[in-house]
């Protein structure tokens, strides 16, 4: 069985690790001291680039690359730490904030030193009251110990960290939405470009990083690039290694919830399969897996025969899904996919910020259509269009039959695809919220179509067996279009 | 003349302690407007909800039009524009909690207090007549491993069943 490798979470359960003294005993702030004494800021940026560290917030964008976009000649520059953890199924940042806030502060210190930043804001979602209290206390302690404030450790480097509470809006987890919200406005995302790296908070260059990404920095600093890039290759010998140009290095805090026996956060090397992860989490609760959401509720769903997919940023993209924030939700054979989609669509309909029309109107429409199907009032029509095929006379044409069409299912897919098209990957909205709506809507429908059809036909929610509910692999669009990782196997 | 329809509100002022807190907050940002969310949180903690008088005071402090404050208050679900109960109960209702039977907990609270779930536009229907509890459905509270979860004011309660919920609610003053 795959073993956990605890790095970020290694000392999470140490009593009083949230205090400066105990954190210090476990190498706390020593990695920052190493950075500030032995390295120039540019060396650290280089290290981050070479490490292949990818942003853990959702997009999986290379952190080093993001840093390289920041113009160094505009002052001041800002760091926003994104602790607005709202993606359903994700809960790893909460534990860092509540139990080991000094680790985050150390990560912020290293990032700010590398980027020459002297003000950092930690945007914490409003519901994390305990997390904010713990972080505030830790920041206070760090000031007292001289690790924050003016002229830190006599190096001439200044840094202030402030925590900033959100107020319950999911969209503020989007980086430009977060910036707007931090500026004291409605948290509606901005049109990009300009990207925040060039023009962000208060119209200055801004680095926005997730808590988990920043927490990787002390360990990268302490152990070096080689140590870091070796992590994530342990599965590599018999299976696919991501191509050199797009490495998936380091560990990931996989959050697993739903129908598993031991839900929780598991820190594992990037790249194990979904099957292995479920095994690590104590196996499925119930008879068998029906579906798995691999990266927070926005990610396209995986069926039971897609569980061999590796859970890293590259592999999941090649399988037409995404790792996102690493929130894995497992559903067993008793779950009804229509019901699950309804729950998720209610979430998105509530959280749409209302800025772009396709999303403001489309998302509630999608919810209403799914609601109608779940209520047993889904529309089914016998279409007037004749069915085409090989006719009696052996010629191509009208077969004389009428085609049975599930009107609501076509409508559902059409509305969703008009918010954001999952086939062309283009969205008609400012931010990626649009694709976060249509991805689940379209993938649930296409991959579990029999269950939707049954709900319309029977006039009520019908939970089919796993085999009956799932479309076979040969009809599964994602499975057919997936890029098989072995194609990328490095030549030996 | 009948003045009954005109509600005259007492102006809102920060307490001395909160005023100091506000002065500290405002130092953190290069523009005053950025202190909006923390200031509103502070005001809501003192006043219970964001009344027009609160908005006016916050607008004055931040040197903004009142409309800008109202704009923000209406956007974020954590700010209330009407009075709420002493304890705000937020039942997480998103998928991971739904898979772990949060419905039972929600229905139990509804029956226990004989109230409906409050909506953002109608908080009164989810508030007990003695104004002790307000029941809200919440989006993911980021504690899916210990689902179902409920937040009562600032405290999170985990792995809930209707019985456990009873114990917790009965223990509140």
mmCIF file with all atom_site columns, C-alpha atoms in Angstrom, chain B residues 43-170:
data_model
loop_
_atom_site.group_PDB
_atom_site.id
_atom_site.type_symbol
_atom_site.label_atom_id
_atom_site.label_alt_id
_atom_site.label_comp_id
_atom_site.label_asym_id
_atom_site.label_entity_id
_atom_site.label_seq_id
_atom_site.pdbx_PDB_ins_code
_atom_site.Cartn_x
_atom_site.Cartn_y
_atom_site.Cartn_z
_atom_site.occupancy
_atom_site.B_iso_or_equiv
_atom_site.pdbx_formal_charge
_atom_site.auth_seq_id
_atom_site.auth_comp_id
_atom_site.auth_asym_id
_atom_site.auth_atom_id
_atom_site.pdbx_PDB_model_num
ATOM 1   C CA . UNK B 1 43  ? -19.775 46.614 13.790 1.00 0.00 ? 43  UNK B CA 1
ATOM 2   C CA . UNK B 1 44  ? -21.891 43.509 13.411 1.00 0.00 ? 44  UNK B CA 1
ATOM 3   C CA . UNK B 1 45  ? -20.293 42.016 16.503 1.00 0.00 ? 45  UNK B CA 1
ATOM 4   C CA . UNK B 1 46  ? -21.314 45.096 18.473 1.00 0.00 ? 46  UNK B CA 1
ATOM 5   C CA . UNK B 1 47  ? -24.736 45.807 16.983 1.00 0.00 ? 47  UNK B CA 1
ATOM 6   C CA . UNK B 1 48  ? -25.880 42.282 16.126 1.00 0.00 ? 48  UNK B CA 1
ATOM 7   C CA . UNK B 1 49  ? -26.748 43.245 12.574 1.00 0.00 ? 49  UNK B CA 1
ATOM 8   C CA . UNK B 1 50  ? -25.948 45.934 10.017 1.00 0.00 ? 50  UNK B CA 1
ATOM 9   C CA . UNK B 1 51  ? -28.746 48.481 10.289 1.00 0.00 ? 51  UNK B CA 1
ATOM 10  C CA . UNK B 1 52  ? -28.881 51.614 8.126  1.00 0.00 ? 52  UNK B CA 1
ATOM 11  C CA . UNK B 1 53  ? -27.439 53.552 11.062 1.00 0.00 ? 53  UNK B CA 1
ATOM 12  C CA . UNK B 1 54  ? -24.458 51.194 11.184 1.00 0.00 ? 54  UNK B CA 1
ATOM 13  C CA . UNK B 1 55  ? -23.910 51.601 7.469  1.00 0.00 ? 55  UNK B CA 1
ATOM 14  C CA . UNK B 1 56  ? -23.973 55.363 7.809  1.00 0.00 ? 56  UNK B CA 1
ATOM 15  C CA . UNK B 1 57  ? -21.424 55.305 10.601 1.00 0.00 ? 57  UNK B CA 1
ATOM 16  C CA . UNK B 1 58  ? -19.108 52.942 8.719  1.00 0.00 ? 58  UNK B CA 1
ATOM 17  C CA . UNK B 1 59  ? -19.423 55.080 5.599  1.00 0.00 ? 59  UNK B CA 1
ATOM 18  C CA . UNK B 1 60  ? -18.501 58.137 7.608  1.00 0.00 ? 60  UNK B CA 1
ATOM 19  C CA . UNK B 1 61  ? -15.470 56.438 9.142  1.00 0.00 ? 61  UNK B CA 1
ATOM 20  C CA . UNK B 1 62  ? -14.213 55.165 5.804  1.00 0.00 ? 62  UNK B CA 1
ATOM 21  C CA . UNK B 1 63  ? -15.077 58.419 4.006  1.00 0.00 ? 63  UNK B CA 1
ATOM 22  C CA . UNK B 1 64  ? -17.265 56.671 1.458  1.00 0.00 ? 64  UNK B CA 1
ATOM 23  C CA . UNK B 1 65  ? -20.812 57.087 0.168  1.00 0.00 ? 65  UNK B CA 1
ATOM 24  C CA . UNK B 1 66  ? -23.300 55.013 2.181  1.00 0.00 ? 66  UNK B CA 1
ATOM 25  C CA . UNK B 1 67  ? -24.240 53.215 -1.015 1.00 0.00 ? 67  UNK B CA 1
ATOM 26  C CA . UNK B 1 68  ? -20.759 51.671 -1.247 1.00 0.00 ? 68  UNK B CA 1
ATOM 27  C CA . UNK B 1 69  ? -21.205 50.166 2.192  1.00 0.00 ? 69  UNK B CA 1
ATOM 28  C CA . UNK B 1 70  ? -24.699 48.923 1.415  1.00 0.00 ? 70  UNK B CA 1
ATOM 29  C CA . UNK B 1 71  ? -23.325 47.429 -1.791 1.00 0.00 ? 71  UNK B CA 1
ATOM 30  C CA . UNK B 1 72  ? -20.806 45.366 0.141  1.00 0.00 ? 72  UNK B CA 1
ATOM 31  C CA . UNK B 1 73  ? -23.249 44.389 2.888  1.00 0.00 ? 73  UNK B CA 1
ATOM 32  C CA . UNK B 1 74  ? -25.743 42.981 0.386  1.00 0.00 ? 74  UNK B CA 1
ATOM 33  C CA . UNK B 1 75  ? -23.060 41.051 -1.486 1.00 0.00 ? 75  UNK B CA 1
ATOM 34  C CA . UNK B 1 76  ? -21.666 38.998 1.395  1.00 0.00 ? 76  UNK B CA 1
ATOM 35  C CA . UNK B 1 77  ? -23.830 36.360 3.066  1.00 0.00 ? 77  UNK B CA 1
ATOM 36  C CA . UNK B 1 78  ? -22.217 36.797 6.479  1.00 0.00 ? 78  UNK B CA 1
ATOM 37  C CA . UNK B 1 79  ? -23.645 40.278 7.000  1.00 0.00 ? 79  UNK B CA 1
ATOM 38  C CA . UNK B 1 80  ? -27.216 40.519 8.225  1.00 0.00 ? 80  UNK B CA 1
ATOM 39  C CA . UNK B 1 81  ? -29.445 43.466 7.465  1.00 0.00 ? 81  UNK B CA 1
ATOM 40  C CA . UNK B 1 82  ? -32.134 42.363 9.888  1.00 0.00 ? 82  UNK B CA 1
ATOM 41  C CA . UNK B 1 83  ? -31.954 41.331 13.532 1.00 0.00 ? 83  UNK B CA 1
ATOM 42  C CA . UNK B 1 84  ? -30.966 37.698 14.077 1.00 0.00 ? 84  UNK B CA 1
ATOM 43  C CA . UNK B 1 85  ? -31.077 35.390 17.079 1.00 0.00 ? 85  UNK B CA 1
ATOM 44  C CA . UNK B 1 86  ? -28.434 35.396 19.778 1.00 0.00 ? 86  UNK B CA 1
ATOM 45  C CA . UNK B 1 87  ? -27.144 32.150 18.323 1.00 0.00 ? 87  UNK B CA 1
ATOM 46  C CA . UNK B 1 88  ? -26.852 31.789 14.560 1.00 0.00 ? 88  UNK B CA 1
ATOM 47  C CA . UNK B 1 89  ? -26.913 28.120 13.604 1.00 0.00 ? 89  UNK B CA 1
ATOM 48  C CA . UNK B 1 90  ? -25.311 27.375 10.232 1.00 0.00 ? 90  UNK B CA 1
ATOM 49  C CA . UNK B 1 91  ? -25.959 23.852 9.014  1.00 0.00 ? 91  UNK B CA 1
ATOM 50  C CA . UNK B 1 92  ? -23.562 22.876 6.237  1.00 0.00 ? 92  UNK B CA 1
ATOM 51  C CA . UNK B 1 93  ? -25.589 21.501 3.374  1.00 0.00 ? 93  UNK B CA 1
ATOM 52  C CA . UNK B 1 94  ? -23.067 20.899 0.591  1.00 0.00 ? 94  UNK B CA 1
ATOM 53  C CA . UNK B 1 95  ? -22.338 17.507 -0.948 1.00 0.00 ? 95  UNK B CA 1
ATOM 54  C CA . UNK B 1 96  ? -19.863 15.942 1.532  1.00 0.00 ? 96  UNK B CA 1
ATOM 55  C CA . UNK B 1 97  ? -22.181 16.798 4.430  1.00 0.00 ? 97  UNK B CA 1
ATOM 56  C CA . UNK B 1 98  ? -25.215 15.736 2.410  1.00 0.00 ? 98  UNK B CA 1
ATOM 57  C CA . UNK B 1 99  ? -23.582 12.332 1.898  1.00 0.00 ? 99  UNK B CA 1
ATOM 58  C CA . UNK B 1 100 ? -23.338 12.068 5.685  1.00 0.00 ? 100 UNK B CA 1
ATOM 59  C CA . UNK B 1 101 ? -26.973 12.877 6.452  1.00 0.00 ? 101 UNK B CA 1
ATOM 60  C CA . UNK B 1 102 ? -26.896 16.551 7.335  1.00 0.00 ? 102 UNK B CA 1
ATOM 61  C CA . UNK B 1 103 ? -30.566 16.550 6.364  1.00 0.00 ? 103 UNK B CA 1
ATOM 62  C CA . UNK B 1 104 ? -31.455 14.697 9.575  1.00 0.00 ? 104 UNK B CA 1
ATOM 63  C CA . UNK B 1 105 ? -29.750 17.366 11.659 1.00 0.00 ? 105 UNK B CA 1
ATOM 64  C CA . UNK B 1 106 ? -31.420 20.214 9.797  1.00 0.00 ? 106 UNK B CA 1
ATOM 65  C CA . UNK B 1 107 ? -34.896 18.681 9.982  1.00 0.00 ? 107 UNK B CA 1
ATOM 66  C CA . UNK B 1 108 ? -34.369 17.993 13.660 1.00 0.00 ? 108 UNK B CA 1
ATOM 67  C CA . UNK B 1 109 ? -33.545 21.622 14.428 1.00 0.00 ? 109 UNK B CA 1
ATOM 68  C CA . UNK B 1 110 ? -36.497 22.790 12.357 1.00 0.00 ? 110 UNK B CA 1
ATOM 69  C CA . UNK B 1 111 ? -38.851 20.578 14.350 1.00 0.00 ? 111 UNK B CA 1
ATOM 70  C CA . UNK B 1 112 ? -37.260 21.311 17.682 1.00 0.00 ? 112 UNK B CA 1
ATOM 71  C CA . UNK B 1 113 ? -37.817 25.056 17.408 1.00 0.00 ? 113 UNK B CA 1
ATOM 72  C CA . UNK B 1 114 ? -40.731 24.910 14.973 1.00 0.00 ? 114 UNK B CA 1
ATOM 73  C CA . UNK B 1 115 ? -38.991 27.291 12.565 1.00 0.00 ? 115 UNK B CA 1
ATOM 74  C CA . UNK B 1 116 ? -38.164 27.306 8.884  1.00 0.00 ? 116 UNK B CA 1
ATOM 75  C CA . UNK B 1 117 ? -34.733 27.821 7.365  1.00 0.00 ? 117 UNK B CA 1
ATOM 76  C CA . UNK B 1 118 ? -33.970 31.538 7.141  1.00 0.00 ? 118 UNK B CA 1
ATOM 77  C CA . UNK B 1 119 ? -33.193 32.950 3.733  1.00 0.00 ? 119 UNK B CA 1
ATOM 78  C CA . UNK B 1 120 ? -31.056 35.982 3.041  1.00 0.00 ? 120 UNK B CA 1
ATOM 79  C CA . UNK B 1 121 ? -34.148 38.046 2.297  1.00 0.00 ? 121 UNK B CA 1
ATOM 80  C CA . UNK B 1 122 ? -36.256 36.682 5.126  1.00 0.00 ? 122 UNK B CA 1
ATOM 81  C CA . UNK B 1 123 ? -34.344 36.071 8.306  1.00 0.00 ? 123 UNK B CA 1
ATOM 82  C CA . UNK B 1 124 ? -37.433 36.277 10.497 1.00 0.00 ? 124 UNK B CA 1
ATOM 83  C CA . UNK B 1 125 ? -38.905 32.972 9.330  1.00 0.00 ? 125 UNK B CA 1
ATOM 84  C CA . UNK B 1 126 ? -35.807 31.155 10.558 1.00 0.00 ? 126 UNK B CA 1
ATOM 85  C CA . UNK B 1 127 ? -35.647 32.888 13.914 1.00 0.00 ? 127 UNK B CA 1
ATOM 86  C CA . UNK B 1 128 ? -37.294 31.637 17.091 1.00 0.00 ? 128 UNK B CA 1
ATOM 87  C CA . UNK B 1 129 ? -39.876 34.052 18.587 1.00 0.00 ? 129 UNK B CA 1
ATOM 88  C CA . UNK B 1 130 ? -37.668 34.639 21.652 1.00 0.00 ? 130 UNK B CA 1
ATOM 89  C CA . UNK B 1 131 ? -34.876 35.717 19.266 1.00 0.00 ? 131 UNK B CA 1
ATOM 90  C CA . UNK B 1 132 ? -32.506 33.156 20.692 1.00 0.00 ? 132 UNK B CA 1
ATOM 91  C CA . UNK B 1 133 ? -31.794 31.058 17.583 1.00 0.00 ? 133 UNK B CA 1
ATOM 92  C CA . UNK B 1 134 ? -31.600 31.694 13.856 1.00 0.00 ? 134 UNK B CA 1
ATOM 93  C CA . UNK B 1 135 ? -31.328 28.697 11.551 1.00 0.00 ? 135 UNK B CA 1
ATOM 94  C CA . UNK B 1 136 ? -29.411 29.034 8.290  1.00 0.00 ? 136 UNK B CA 1
ATOM 95  C CA . UNK B 1 137 ? -28.318 26.606 5.615  1.00 0.00 ? 137 UNK B CA 1
ATOM 96  C CA . UNK B 1 138 ? -24.667 27.141 4.869  1.00 0.00 ? 138 UNK B CA 1
ATOM 97  C CA . UNK B 1 139 ? -22.390 26.332 1.981  1.00 0.00 ? 139 UNK B CA 1
ATOM 98  C CA . UNK B 1 140 ? -19.337 24.126 2.533  1.00 0.00 ? 140 UNK B CA 1
ATOM 99  C CA . UNK B 1 141 ? -17.697 24.903 5.878  1.00 0.00 ? 141 UNK B CA 1
ATOM 100 C CA . UNK B 1 142 ? -14.456 23.153 4.880  1.00 0.00 ? 142 UNK B CA 1
ATOM 101 C CA . UNK B 1 143 ? -14.637 20.350 7.441  1.00 0.00 ? 143 UNK B CA 1
ATOM 102 C CA . UNK B 1 144 ? -15.803 17.552 5.166  1.00 0.00 ? 144 UNK B CA 1
ATOM 103 C CA . UNK B 1 145 ? -13.785 14.887 6.997  1.00 0.00 ? 145 UNK B CA 1
ATOM 104 C CA . UNK B 1 146 ? -15.880 15.305 10.145 1.00 0.00 ? 146 UNK B CA 1
ATOM 105 C CA . UNK B 1 147 ? -19.226 15.759 8.367  1.00 0.00 ? 147 UNK B CA 1
ATOM 106 C CA . UNK B 1 148 ? -21.934 16.615 9.091  1.00 0.00 ? 148 UNK B CA 1
ATOM 107 C CA . UNK B 1 149 ? -20.891 19.872 10.679 1.00 0.00 ? 149 UNK B CA 1
ATOM 108 C CA . UNK B 1 150 ? -22.761 22.811 12.164 1.00 0.00 ? 150 UNK B CA 1
ATOM 109 C CA . UNK B 1 151 ? -21.459 26.210 13.177 1.00 0.00 ? 151 UNK B CA 1
ATOM 110 C CA . UNK B 1 152 ? -23.115 27.944 16.104 1.00 0.00 ? 152 UNK B CA 1
ATOM 111 C CA . UNK B 1 153 ? -21.857 31.531 16.108 1.00 0.00 ? 153 UNK B CA 1
ATOM 112 C CA . UNK B 1 154 ? -18.059 31.077 16.089 1.00 0.00 ? 154 UNK B CA 1
ATOM 113 C CA . UNK B 1 155 ? -17.908 27.452 17.156 1.00 0.00 ? 155 UNK B CA 1
ATOM 114 C CA . UNK B 1 156 ? -17.786 24.441 14.900 1.00 0.00 ? 156 UNK B CA 1
ATOM 115 C CA . UNK B 1 157 ? -19.414 21.163 15.949 1.00 0.00 ? 157 UNK B CA 1
ATOM 116 C CA . UNK B 1 158 ? -18.412 17.955 14.197 1.00 0.00 ? 158 UNK B CA 1
ATOM 117 C CA . UNK B 1 159 ? -19.745 14.474 13.402 1.00 0.00 ? 159 UNK B CA 1
ATOM 118 C CA . UNK B 1 160 ? -23.256 15.463 14.402 1.00 0.00 ? 160 UNK B CA 1
ATOM 119 C CA . UNK B 1 161 ? -26.361 13.392 14.953 1.00 0.00 ? 161 UNK B CA 1
ATOM 120 C CA . UNK B 1 162 ? -29.755 14.784 15.998 1.00 0.00 ? 162 UNK B CA 1
ATOM 121 C CA . UNK B 1 163 ? -29.054 13.634 19.575 1.00 0.00 ? 163 UNK B CA 1
ATOM 122 C CA . UNK B 1 164 ? -25.672 15.360 19.730 1.00 0.00 ? 164 UNK B CA 1
ATOM 123 C CA . UNK B 1 165 ? -27.228 18.489 18.257 1.00 0.00 ? 165 UNK B CA 1
ATOM 124 C CA . UNK B 1 166 ? -29.858 18.433 20.998 1.00 0.00 ? 166 UNK B CA 1
ATOM 125 C CA . UNK B 1 167 ? -27.197 18.281 23.684 1.00 0.00 ? 167 UNK B CA 1
ATOM 126 C CA . UNK B 1 168 ? -25.321 21.207 22.196 1.00 0.00 ? 168 UNK B CA 1
ATOM 127 C CA . UNK B 1 169 ? -28.357 23.413 21.714 1.00 0.00 ? 169 UNK B CA 1
ATOM 128 C CA . UNK B 1 170 ? -29.733 22.618 25.175 1.00 0.00 ? 170 UNK B CA 1
#
